Amino acid sequence: MDTIAEAFVTPFQYSFMVRALIVSVIVGIMCPVVGAYVITRGLGFMGDALAHAVIPGMALAFMLGFSPFVGIVPAAIAVALLIGYLTMRAGVSEDTSIGILFAGLFALGLVMLTMARGIPVSLEDILLGQVLGTSRGDVLVTLGLATGVLALVWALHKELVFTSFDPTGASVIGIPTQALDYILLVLLALVIVIALQAVGVVLVISMLITPAAAAQLLVRNFTQAMLVGAAIGALSAIIGLYLSFHYNLPSGPAMALVAMGFFILAAAYAKGISGALRKKAA
């Protein structure tokens, strides 16, 4: 029993693990909250593209000696708005505009990182996350961004849900659907910024989509699905962090694998319930 207790307590005797836990839980909560809108609107590819497209901003911040957040936040917002503009105003299809910016900016970021000298981060850290290297300043910035995102989601939740499920009807009754589309893109960009520190560029889409998708298999109410998804995301982050510490695993992939495990369990449960209902009806 003491051994089990030690396994839970020991990691957090280290201050870097406490900071990593705070950031990981924030990521686990924020990703499914916004991810619920992402799934409903079919914006999964958008999230993945944004995660890759912010690398130039991150690289520039490192090259100038600033915190990566200084480069990532404006880059993410700018790319999100540019994708929205190209899709809504320039007559370019959403998939095409996303694909162009995804490939072009990701390539630019890789070139900048290759040319940079002496930056305190490796390409592997950027791609897979470096939550164990989180500083106190990173924690404060993450908390600030998360608070801002949650405040906007709370204030605009009804409108965002309406425009997600019935954009035409929302437009007819006077809801500014185009403005809300841009706001959602900015929210998505900020959540990706929050998640990059923990799970990296490659795995952002996993934490954004997987817990939210698992929740939607378990409950039908949209708001309840957001809350259940946040719980699944937070548990995935915590369990993944423990696995990372005790088994010397990369933290981002560990969190993503745990989230996938929760999705598999949710899918099995949903299938079992569906099968039982069919038998009962027969």
PDB file of C-alpha atoms in Angstrom:
ATOM      1  CA  MET A   1       0.000   0.000   0.000  1.00  0.00           C
ATOM      2  CA  ASP A   2       2.845   2.344   0.857  1.00  0.00           C
ATOM      3  CA  THR A   3       4.429   1.582  -2.497  1.00  0.00           C
ATOM      4  CA  ILE A   4       1.244   2.588  -4.336  1.00  0.00           C
ATOM      5  CA  ALA A   5       0.981   5.786  -2.309  1.00  0.00           C
ATOM      6  CA  GLU A   6       4.622   6.574  -3.019  1.00  0.00           C
ATOM      7  CA  ALA A   7       4.038   6.051  -6.737  1.00  0.00           C
ATOM      8  CA  PHE A   8       1.328   8.727  -6.624  1.00  0.00           C
ATOM      9  CA  VAL A   9       3.145  11.185  -4.398  1.00  0.00           C
ATOM     10  CA  THR A  10       6.794  10.870  -5.435  1.00  0.00           C
ATOM     11  CA  PRO A  11       6.565  12.648  -8.827  1.00  0.00           C
ATOM     12  CA  PHE A  12       5.216  15.808  -7.249  1.00  0.00           C
ATOM     13  CA  GLN A  13       8.064  16.194  -4.823  1.00  0.00           C
ATOM     14  CA  TYR A  14       9.738  17.871  -7.790  1.00  0.00           C
ATOM     15  CA  SER A  15       8.663  21.392  -8.699  1.00  0.00           C
ATOM     16  CA  PHE A  16       8.978  20.725 -12.449  1.00  0.00           C
ATOM     17  CA  MET A  17       6.427  17.914 -12.125  1.00  0.00           C
ATOM     18  CA  VAL A  18       3.992  20.176 -10.280  1.00  0.00           C
ATOM     19  CA  ARG A  19       4.253  22.759 -13.071  1.00  0.00           C
ATOM     20  CA  ALA A  20       3.864  20.001 -15.664  1.00  0.00           C
ATOM     21  CA  LEU A  21       0.759  18.703 -13.893  1.00  0.00           C
ATOM     22  CA  ILE A  22      -0.889  22.138 -13.843  1.00  0.00           C
ATOM     23  CA  VAL A  23      -0.260  22.727 -17.543  1.00  0.00           C
ATOM     24  CA  SER A  24      -1.258  19.164 -18.484  1.00  0.00           C
ATOM     25  CA  VAL A  25      -4.584  19.396 -16.645  1.00  0.00           C
ATOM     26  CA  ILE A  26      -5.315  22.750 -18.286  1.00  0.00           C
ATOM     27  CA  VAL A  27      -4.584  21.190 -21.673  1.00  0.00           C
ATOM     28  CA  GLY A  28      -6.743  18.172 -20.843  1.00  0.00           C
ATOM     29  CA  ILE A  29      -9.680  20.428 -19.989  1.00  0.00           C
ATOM     30  CA  MET A  30      -9.352  23.089 -22.677  1.00  0.00           C
ATOM     31  CA  CYS A  31      -8.835  20.816 -25.683  1.00  0.00           C
ATOM     32  CA  PRO A  32     -12.119  18.858 -25.372  1.00  0.00           C
ATOM     33  CA  VAL A  33     -14.126  21.986 -24.515  1.00  0.00           C
ATOM     34  CA  VAL A  34     -13.211  23.618 -27.828  1.00  0.00           C
ATOM     35  CA  GLY A  35     -12.852  20.209 -29.479  1.00  0.00           C
ATOM     36  CA  ALA A  36     -16.607  19.668 -29.110  1.00  0.00           C
ATOM     37  CA  TYR A  37     -17.219  22.581 -31.513  1.00  0.00           C
ATOM     38  CA  VAL A  38     -14.389  21.363 -33.757  1.00  0.00           C
ATOM     39  CA  ILE A  39     -15.994  17.920 -34.186  1.00  0.00           C
ATOM     40  CA  THR A  40     -19.452  19.362 -34.798  1.00  0.00           C
ATOM     41  CA  ARG A  41     -18.142  21.727 -37.477  1.00  0.00           C
ATOM     42  CA  GLY A  42     -15.713  19.232 -39.038  1.00  0.00           C
ATOM     43  CA  LEU A  43     -12.657  21.386 -38.294  1.00  0.00           C
ATOM     44  CA  GLY A  44     -10.266  18.594 -37.321  1.00  0.00           C
ATOM     45  CA  PHE A  45      -7.943  19.258 -40.253  1.00  0.00           C
ATOM     46  CA  MET A  46      -8.011  22.955 -39.349  1.00  0.00           C
ATOM     47  CA  GLY A  47      -6.699  22.191 -35.859  1.00  0.00           C
ATOM     48  CA  ASP A  48      -3.883  20.037 -37.196  1.00  0.00           C
ATOM     49  CA  ALA A  49      -2.946  22.695 -39.752  1.00  0.00           C
ATOM     50  CA  LEU A  50      -2.856  25.447 -37.148  1.00  0.00           C
ATOM     51  CA  ALA A  51      -0.576  23.393 -34.917  1.00  0.00           C
ATOM     52  CA  HIS A  52       1.938  22.988 -37.742  1.00  0.00           C
ATOM     53  CA  ALA A  53       1.552  26.486 -39.144  1.00  0.00           C
ATOM     54  CA  VAL A  54       2.623  28.275 -35.941  1.00  0.00           C
ATOM     55  CA  ILE A  55       6.152  26.849 -36.040  1.00  0.00           C
ATOM     56  CA  PRO A  56       7.579  29.939 -37.824  1.00  0.00           C
ATOM     57  CA  GLY A  57       6.307  32.163 -35.004  1.00  0.00           C
ATOM     58  CA  MET A  58       7.793  29.829 -32.424  1.00  0.00           C
ATOM     59  CA  ALA A  59      11.125  29.675 -34.273  1.00  0.00           C
ATOM     60  CA  LEU A  60      11.274  33.474 -34.596  1.00  0.00           C
ATOM     61  CA  ALA A  61      10.631  33.922 -30.867  1.00  0.00           C
ATOM     62  CA  PHE A  62      13.419  31.476 -30.000  1.00  0.00           C
ATOM     63  CA  MET A  63      15.816  33.158 -32.432  1.00  0.00           C
ATOM     64  CA  LEU A  64      15.127  36.564 -30.833  1.00  0.00           C
ATOM     65  CA  GLY A  65      15.512  35.177 -27.312  1.00  0.00           C
ATOM     66  CA  PHE A  66      11.863  35.544 -26.300  1.00  0.00           C
ATOM     67  CA  SER A  67       9.401  33.103 -24.763  1.00  0.00           C
ATOM     68  CA  PRO A  68       7.848  30.916 -27.486  1.00  0.00           C
ATOM     69  CA  PHE A  69       4.418  32.243 -26.488  1.00  0.00           C
ATOM     70  CA  VAL A  70       5.469  35.657 -27.827  1.00  0.00           C
ATOM     71  CA  GLY A  71       5.685  34.154 -31.295  1.00  0.00           C
ATOM     72  CA  ILE A  72       3.084  31.403 -31.135  1.00  0.00           C
ATOM     73  CA  VAL A  73       0.070  33.411 -29.945  1.00  0.00           C
ATOM     74  CA  PRO A  74       0.076  36.080 -32.706  1.00  0.00           C
ATOM     75  CA  ALA A  75       1.098  33.497 -35.316  1.00  0.00           C
ATOM     76  CA  ALA A  76      -1.756  31.162 -34.383  1.00  0.00           C
ATOM     77  CA  ILE A  77      -4.344  33.944 -34.402  1.00  0.00           C
ATOM     78  CA  ALA A  78      -3.034  35.364 -37.699  1.00  0.00           C
ATOM     79  CA  VAL A  79      -3.077  31.963 -39.419  1.00  0.00           C
ATOM     80  CA  ALA A  80      -6.585  31.175 -38.114  1.00  0.00           C
ATOM     81  CA  LEU A  81      -7.936  34.494 -39.375  1.00  0.00           C
ATOM     82  CA  LEU A  82      -6.133  34.120 -42.696  1.00  0.00           C
ATOM     83  CA  ILE A  83      -7.650  30.692 -43.249  1.00  0.00           C
ATOM     84  CA  GLY A  84     -11.061  32.114 -42.393  1.00  0.00           C
ATOM     85  CA  TYR A  85     -10.558  35.025 -44.801  1.00  0.00           C
ATOM     86  CA  LEU A  86      -9.411  32.812 -47.674  1.00  0.00           C
ATOM     87  CA  THR A  87     -12.368  30.504 -47.122  1.00  0.00           C
ATOM     88  CA  MET A  88     -15.069  33.150 -46.671  1.00  0.00           C
ATOM     89  CA  ARG A  89     -13.898  35.998 -48.877  1.00  0.00           C
ATOM     90  CA  ALA A  90     -11.329  34.834 -51.438  1.00  0.00           C
ATOM     91  CA  GLY A  91     -13.335  31.995 -52.950  1.00  0.00           C
ATOM     92  CA  VAL A  92     -10.752  29.367 -52.017  1.00  0.00           C
ATOM     93  CA  SER A  93     -12.186  26.163 -50.578  1.00  0.00           C
ATOM     94  CA  GLU A  94     -11.500  25.486 -46.906  1.00  0.00           C
ATOM     95  CA  ASP A  95      -9.492  22.309 -47.557  1.00  0.00           C
ATOM     96  CA  THR A  96      -7.391  24.074 -50.176  1.00  0.00           C
ATOM     97  CA  SER A  97      -6.605  27.126 -48.044  1.00  0.00           C
ATOM     98  CA  ILE A  98      -5.775  24.950 -45.035  1.00  0.00           C
ATOM     99  CA  GLY A  99      -3.556  22.673 -47.118  1.00  0.00           C
ATOM    100  CA  ILE A 100      -1.633  25.575 -48.657  1.00  0.00           C
ATOM    101  CA  LEU A 101      -0.937  27.312 -45.349  1.00  0.00           C
ATOM    102  CA  PHE A 102      -0.294  24.017 -43.528  1.00  0.00           C
ATOM    103  CA  ALA A 103       2.406  22.928 -45.964  1.00  0.00           C
ATOM    104  CA  GLY A 104       3.939  26.324 -46.646  1.00  0.00           C
ATOM    105  CA  LEU A 105       4.231  27.573 -43.076  1.00  0.00           C
ATOM    106  CA  PHE A 106       5.306  24.202 -41.699  1.00  0.00           C
ATOM    107  CA  ALA A 107       8.088  24.085 -44.284  1.00  0.00           C
ATOM    108  CA  LEU A 108       9.095  27.682 -43.456  1.00  0.00           C
ATOM    109  CA  GLY A 109       9.213  26.834 -39.752  1.00  0.00           C
ATOM    110  CA  LEU A 110      11.438  23.807 -40.343  1.00  0.00           C
ATOM    111  CA  VAL A 111      13.814  25.887 -42.467  1.00  0.00           C
ATOM    112  CA  MET A 112      13.987  28.573 -39.770  1.00  0.00           C
ATOM    113  CA  LEU A 113      14.707  25.993 -37.068  1.00  0.00           C
ATOM    114  CA  THR A 114      17.421  24.423 -39.209  1.00  0.00           C
ATOM    115  CA  MET A 115      19.078  27.792 -39.796  1.00  0.00           C
ATOM    116  CA  ALA A 116      18.814  28.901 -36.163  1.00  0.00           C
ATOM    117  CA  ARG A 117      21.768  28.367 -33.870  1.00  0.00           C
ATOM    118  CA  GLY A 118      21.752  27.875 -30.126  1.00  0.00           C
ATOM    119  CA  ILE A 119      17.999  27.755 -29.563  1.00  0.00           C
ATOM    120  CA  PRO A 120      17.109  26.023 -26.257  1.00  0.00           C
ATOM    121  CA  VAL A 121      14.783  23.450 -27.801  1.00  0.00           C
ATOM    122  CA  SER A 122      15.064  20.568 -30.268  1.00  0.00           C
ATOM    123  CA  LEU A 123      12.793  19.739 -33.179  1.00  0.00           C
ATOM    124  CA  GLU A 124      11.708  16.612 -31.298  1.00  0.00           C
ATOM    125  CA  ASP A 125      10.565  18.763 -28.346  1.00  0.00           C
ATOM    126  CA  ILE A 126       8.516  20.948 -30.669  1.00  0.00           C
ATOM    127  CA  LEU A 127       6.900  17.990 -32.411  1.00  0.00           C
ATOM    128  CA  LEU A 128       6.241  15.850 -29.300  1.00  0.00           C
ATOM    129  CA  GLY A 129       5.978  18.452 -26.531  1.00  0.00           C
ATOM    130  CA  GLN A 130       8.204  19.469 -23.629  1.00  0.00           C
ATOM    131  CA  VAL A 131       5.821  19.807 -20.693  1.00  0.00           C
ATOM    132  CA  LEU A 132       8.510  18.720 -18.207  1.00  0.00           C
ATOM    133  CA  GLY A 133      10.434  21.849 -19.156  1.00  0.00           C
ATOM    134  CA  THR A 134       7.544  24.175 -18.273  1.00  0.00           C
ATOM    135  CA  SER A 135       8.639  27.294 -16.403  1.00  0.00           C
ATOM    136  CA  ARG A 136       6.659  29.297 -13.842  1.00  0.00           C
ATOM    137  CA  GLY A 137       6.119  31.968 -16.489  1.00  0.00           C
ATOM    138  CA  ASP A 138       4.734  29.356 -18.892  1.00  0.00           C
ATOM    139  CA  VAL A 139       2.261  28.241 -16.223  1.00  0.00           C
ATOM    140  CA  LEU A 140       1.053  31.811 -15.704  1.00  0.00           C
ATOM    141  CA  VAL A 141       0.684  32.453 -19.438  1.00  0.00           C
ATOM    142  CA  THR A 142      -1.170  29.154 -19.874  1.00  0.00           C
ATOM    143  CA  LEU A 143      -3.536  30.005 -17.019  1.00  0.00           C
ATOM    144  CA  GLY A 144      -4.159  33.441 -18.512  1.00  0.00           C
ATOM    145  CA  LEU A 145      -4.907  32.099 -21.987  1.00  0.00           C
ATOM    146  CA  ALA A 146      -7.138  29.337 -20.606  1.00  0.00           C
ATOM    147  CA  THR A 147      -9.113  31.835 -18.508  1.00  0.00           C
ATOM    148  CA  GLY A 148      -9.666  34.039 -21.547  1.00  0.00           C
ATOM    149  CA  VAL A 149     -10.793  31.100 -23.696  1.00  0.00           C
ATOM    150  CA  LEU A 150     -13.206  29.788 -21.051  1.00  0.00           C
ATOM    151  CA  ALA A 151     -14.668  33.262 -20.549  1.00  0.00           C
ATOM    152  CA  LEU A 152     -15.375  33.617 -24.273  1.00  0.00           C
ATOM    153  CA  VAL A 153     -16.814  30.100 -24.533  1.00  0.00           C
ATOM    154  CA  TRP A 154     -19.098  30.765 -21.561  1.00  0.00           C
ATOM    155  CA  ALA A 155     -20.249  34.124 -22.946  1.00  0.00           C
ATOM    156  CA  LEU A 156     -20.904  32.880 -26.487  1.00  0.00           C
ATOM    157  CA  HIS A 157     -21.817  29.238 -25.884  1.00  0.00           C
ATOM    158  CA  LYS A 158     -25.459  29.416 -27.019  1.00  0.00           C
ATOM    159  CA  GLU A 159     -24.581  31.323 -30.189  1.00  0.00           C
ATOM    160  CA  LEU A 160     -21.664  29.009 -30.998  1.00  0.00           C
ATOM    161  CA  VAL A 161     -23.840  25.919 -30.549  1.00  0.00           C
ATOM    162  CA  PHE A 162     -26.629  27.388 -32.698  1.00  0.00           C
ATOM    163  CA  THR A 163     -24.263  28.340 -35.528  1.00  0.00           C
ATOM    164  CA  SER A 164     -22.523  24.957 -35.288  1.00  0.00           C
ATOM    165  CA  PHE A 165     -25.716  22.939 -35.775  1.00  0.00           C
ATOM    166  CA  ASP A 166     -27.803  25.333 -37.908  1.00  0.00           C
ATOM    167  CA  PRO A 167     -25.725  28.125 -39.476  1.00  0.00           C
ATOM    168  CA  THR A 168     -28.473  29.055 -41.940  1.00  0.00           C
ATOM    169  CA  GLY A 169     -31.120  29.370 -39.246  1.00  0.00           C
ATOM    170  CA  ALA A 170     -28.749  31.363 -37.060  1.00  0.00           C
ATOM    171  CA  SER A 171     -28.070  33.772 -39.894  1.00  0.00           C
ATOM    172  CA  VAL A 172     -31.790  34.183 -40.620  1.00  0.00           C
ATOM    173  CA  ILE A 173     -32.581  35.282 -37.061  1.00  0.00           C
ATOM    174  CA  GLY A 174     -29.759  37.820 -37.087  1.00  0.00           C
ATOM    175  CA  ILE A 175     -26.903  36.057 -35.306  1.00  0.00           C
ATOM    176  CA  PRO A 176     -23.571  37.311 -36.755  1.00  0.00           C
ATOM    177  CA  THR A 177     -22.439  33.885 -37.952  1.00  0.00           C
ATOM    178  CA  GLN A 178     -19.368  35.128 -39.812  1.00  0.00           C
ATOM    179  CA  ALA A 179     -18.045  36.988 -36.768  1.00  0.00           C
ATOM    180  CA  LEU A 180     -18.664  33.904 -34.628  1.00  0.00           C
ATOM    181  CA  ASP A 181     -16.777  31.776 -37.156  1.00  0.00           C
ATOM    182  CA  TYR A 182     -13.754  34.049 -36.775  1.00  0.00           C
ATOM    183  CA  ILE A 183     -14.074  34.018 -32.983  1.00  0.00           C
ATOM    184  CA  LEU A 184     -14.161  30.205 -32.952  1.00  0.00           C
ATOM    185  CA  LEU A 185     -11.060  30.113 -35.131  1.00  0.00           C
ATOM    186  CA  VAL A 186      -9.278  32.393 -32.660  1.00  0.00           C
ATOM    187  CA  LEU A 187     -10.407  30.200 -29.745  1.00  0.00           C
ATOM    188  CA  LEU A 188      -9.122  27.137 -31.585  1.00  0.00           C
ATOM    189  CA  ALA A 189      -5.815  28.881 -32.217  1.00  0.00           C
ATOM    190  CA  LEU A 190      -5.425  29.789 -28.537  1.00  0.00           C
ATOM    191  CA  VAL A 191      -6.229  26.265 -27.362  1.00  0.00           C
ATOM    192  CA  ILE A 192      -3.620  24.896 -29.755  1.00  0.00           C
ATOM    193  CA  VAL A 193      -1.111  27.355 -28.316  1.00  0.00           C
ATOM    194  CA  ILE A 194      -1.966  26.074 -24.834  1.00  0.00           C
ATOM    195  CA  ALA A 195      -1.592  22.438 -25.890  1.00  0.00           C
ATOM    196  CA  LEU A 196       1.671  22.760 -27.819  1.00  0.00           C
ATOM    197  CA  GLN A 197       3.763  22.959 -24.653  1.00  0.00           C
ATOM    198  CA  ALA A 198       2.354  19.684 -23.332  1.00  0.00           C
ATOM    199  CA  VAL A 199       1.840  17.411 -26.323  1.00  0.00           C
ATOM    200  CA  GLY A 200       3.667  19.083 -29.200  1.00  0.00           C
ATOM    201  CA  VAL A 201       2.704  19.829 -32.768  1.00  0.00           C
ATOM    202  CA  VAL A 202       2.115  16.242 -33.883  1.00  0.00           C
ATOM    203  CA  LEU A 203      -0.216  15.235 -31.039  1.00  0.00           C
ATOM    204  CA  VAL A 204      -2.299  18.396 -30.557  1.00  0.00           C
ATOM    205  CA  ILE A 205      -5.056  16.995 -32.742  1.00  0.00           C
ATOM    206  CA  SER A 206      -5.226  13.878 -30.552  1.00  0.00           C
ATOM    207  CA  MET A 207      -6.004  15.815 -27.365  1.00  0.00           C
ATOM    208  CA  LEU A 208      -8.298  18.176 -29.260  1.00  0.00           C
ATOM    209  CA  ILE A 209     -10.436  15.473 -30.874  1.00  0.00           C
ATOM    210  CA  THR A 210     -10.141  12.170 -28.987  1.00  0.00           C
ATOM    211  CA  PRO A 211     -11.554  13.077 -25.522  1.00  0.00           C
ATOM    212  CA  ALA A 212     -14.342  15.128 -27.123  1.00  0.00           C
ATOM    213  CA  ALA A 213     -15.229  12.259 -29.470  1.00  0.00           C
ATOM    214  CA  ALA A 214     -15.238   9.784 -26.564  1.00  0.00           C
ATOM    215  CA  ALA A 215     -17.590  12.053 -24.615  1.00  0.00           C
ATOM    216  CA  GLN A 216     -20.016  12.339 -27.519  1.00  0.00           C
ATOM    217  CA  LEU A 217     -20.269   8.545 -27.582  1.00  0.00           C
ATOM    218  CA  LEU A 218     -21.292   8.549 -23.920  1.00  0.00           C
ATOM    219  CA  VAL A 219     -23.744  11.466 -23.710  1.00  0.00           C
ATOM    220  CA  ARG A 220     -26.000  13.151 -26.244  1.00  0.00           C
ATOM    221  CA  ASN A 221     -26.413  16.577 -24.715  1.00  0.00           C
ATOM    222  CA  PHE A 222     -23.806  18.928 -26.208  1.00  0.00           C
ATOM    223  CA  THR A 223     -22.992  20.815 -22.998  1.00  0.00           C
ATOM    224  CA  GLN A 224     -22.750  17.584 -21.021  1.00  0.00           C
ATOM    225  CA  ALA A 225     -20.442  16.196 -23.703  1.00  0.00           C
ATOM    226  CA  MET A 226     -18.148  19.196 -23.231  1.00  0.00           C
ATOM    227  CA  LEU A 227     -17.977  18.539 -19.471  1.00  0.00           C
ATOM    228  CA  VAL A 228     -17.438  14.789 -19.852  1.00  0.00           C
ATOM    229  CA  GLY A 229     -14.811  15.439 -22.513  1.00  0.00           C
ATOM    230  CA  ALA A 230     -13.007  17.833 -20.171  1.00  0.00           C
ATOM    231  CA  ALA A 231     -13.001  15.151 -17.458  1.00  0.00           C
ATOM    232  CA  ILE A 232     -11.647  12.546 -19.876  1.00  0.00           C
ATOM    233  CA  GLY A 233      -9.027  14.971 -21.141  1.00  0.00           C
ATOM    234  CA  ALA A 234      -7.869  15.874 -17.625  1.00  0.00           C
ATOM    235  CA  LEU A 235      -7.643  12.195 -16.619  1.00  0.00           C
ATOM    236  CA  SER A 236      -5.733  11.410 -19.809  1.00  0.00           C
ATOM    237  CA  ALA A 237      -3.256  14.171 -19.036  1.00  0.00           C
ATOM    238  CA  ILE A 238      -2.762  13.106 -15.406  1.00  0.00           C
ATOM    239  CA  ILE A 239      -2.416   9.383 -16.152  1.00  0.00           C
ATOM    240  CA  GLY A 240      -0.144  10.087 -19.106  1.00  0.00           C
ATOM    241  CA  LEU A 241       2.087  12.257 -16.931  1.00  0.00           C
ATOM    242  CA  TYR A 242       2.358   9.506 -14.311  1.00  0.00           C
ATOM    243  CA  LEU A 243       3.238   6.958 -16.990  1.00  0.00           C
ATOM    244  CA  SER A 244       5.799   9.358 -18.403  1.00  0.00           C
ATOM    245  CA  PHE A 245       7.489   9.755 -15.019  1.00  0.00           C
ATOM    246  CA  HIS A 246       7.484   6.125 -13.886  1.00  0.00           C
ATOM    247  CA  TYR A 247       8.267   4.432 -17.212  1.00  0.00           C
ATOM    248  CA  ASN A 248      10.483   7.089 -18.798  1.00  0.00           C
ATOM    249  CA  LEU A 249       8.074   7.717 -21.671  1.00  0.00           C
ATOM    250  CA  PRO A 250       7.654  10.932 -23.669  1.00  0.00           C
ATOM    251  CA  SER A 251       4.840  12.780 -21.928  1.00  0.00           C
ATOM    252  CA  GLY A 252       2.889  13.958 -24.993  1.00  0.00           C
ATOM    253  CA  PRO A 253       2.576  10.530 -26.634  1.00  0.00           C
ATOM    254  CA  ALA A 254       1.698   8.974 -23.257  1.00  0.00           C
ATOM    255  CA  MET A 255      -1.204  11.401 -22.811  1.00  0.00           C
ATOM    256  CA  ALA A 256      -2.406  10.808 -26.370  1.00  0.00           C
ATOM    257  CA  LEU A 257      -2.324   7.024 -25.903  1.00  0.00           C
ATOM    258  CA  VAL A 258      -4.315   7.228 -22.675  1.00  0.00           C
ATOM    259  CA  ALA A 259      -6.892   9.417 -24.434  1.00  0.00           C
ATOM    260  CA  MET A 260      -7.102   6.816 -27.192  1.00  0.00           C
ATOM    261  CA  GLY A 261      -7.647   4.137 -24.538  1.00  0.00           C
ATOM    262  CA  PHE A 262     -10.570   6.115 -23.103  1.00  0.00           C
ATOM    263  CA  PHE A 263     -12.032   6.461 -26.603  1.00  0.00           C
ATOM    264  CA  ILE A 264     -11.827   2.697 -27.188  1.00  0.00           C
ATOM    265  CA  LEU A 265     -13.576   2.052 -23.860  1.00  0.00           C
ATOM    266  CA  ALA A 266     -16.264   4.629 -24.707  1.00  0.00           C
ATOM    267  CA  ALA A 267     -16.796   3.093 -28.144  1.00  0.00           C
ATOM    268  CA  ALA A 268     -17.099  -0.393 -26.644  1.00  0.00           C
ATOM    269  CA  TYR A 269     -19.553   0.856 -24.029  1.00  0.00           C
ATOM    270  CA  ALA A 270     -21.653   2.704 -26.621  1.00  0.00           C
ATOM    271  CA  LYS A 271     -21.724  -0.383 -28.849  1.00  0.00           C
ATOM    272  CA  GLY A 272     -22.763  -2.552 -25.917  1.00  0.00           C
ATOM    273  CA  ILE A 273     -25.583  -0.193 -24.968  1.00  0.00           C
ATOM    274  CA  SER A 274     -26.742  -0.010 -28.592  1.00  0.00           C
ATOM    275  CA  GLY A 275     -26.719  -3.793 -28.907  1.00  0.00           C
ATOM    276  CA  ALA A 276     -28.676  -4.202 -25.668  1.00  0.00           C
ATOM    277  CA  LEU A 277     -31.306  -1.708 -26.838  1.00  0.00           C
ATOM    278  CA  ARG A 278     -31.710  -3.534 -30.168  1.00  0.00           C
ATOM    279  CA  LYS A 279     -32.190  -6.876 -28.386  1.00  0.00           C
ATOM    280  CA  LYS A 280     -34.729  -5.334 -26.047  1.00  0.00           C
ATOM    281  CA  ALA A 281     -36.648  -3.804 -28.962  1.00  0.00           C
ATOM    282  CA  ALA A 282     -36.664  -7.158 -30.780  1.00  0.00           C
TER     283      ALA A 282
END
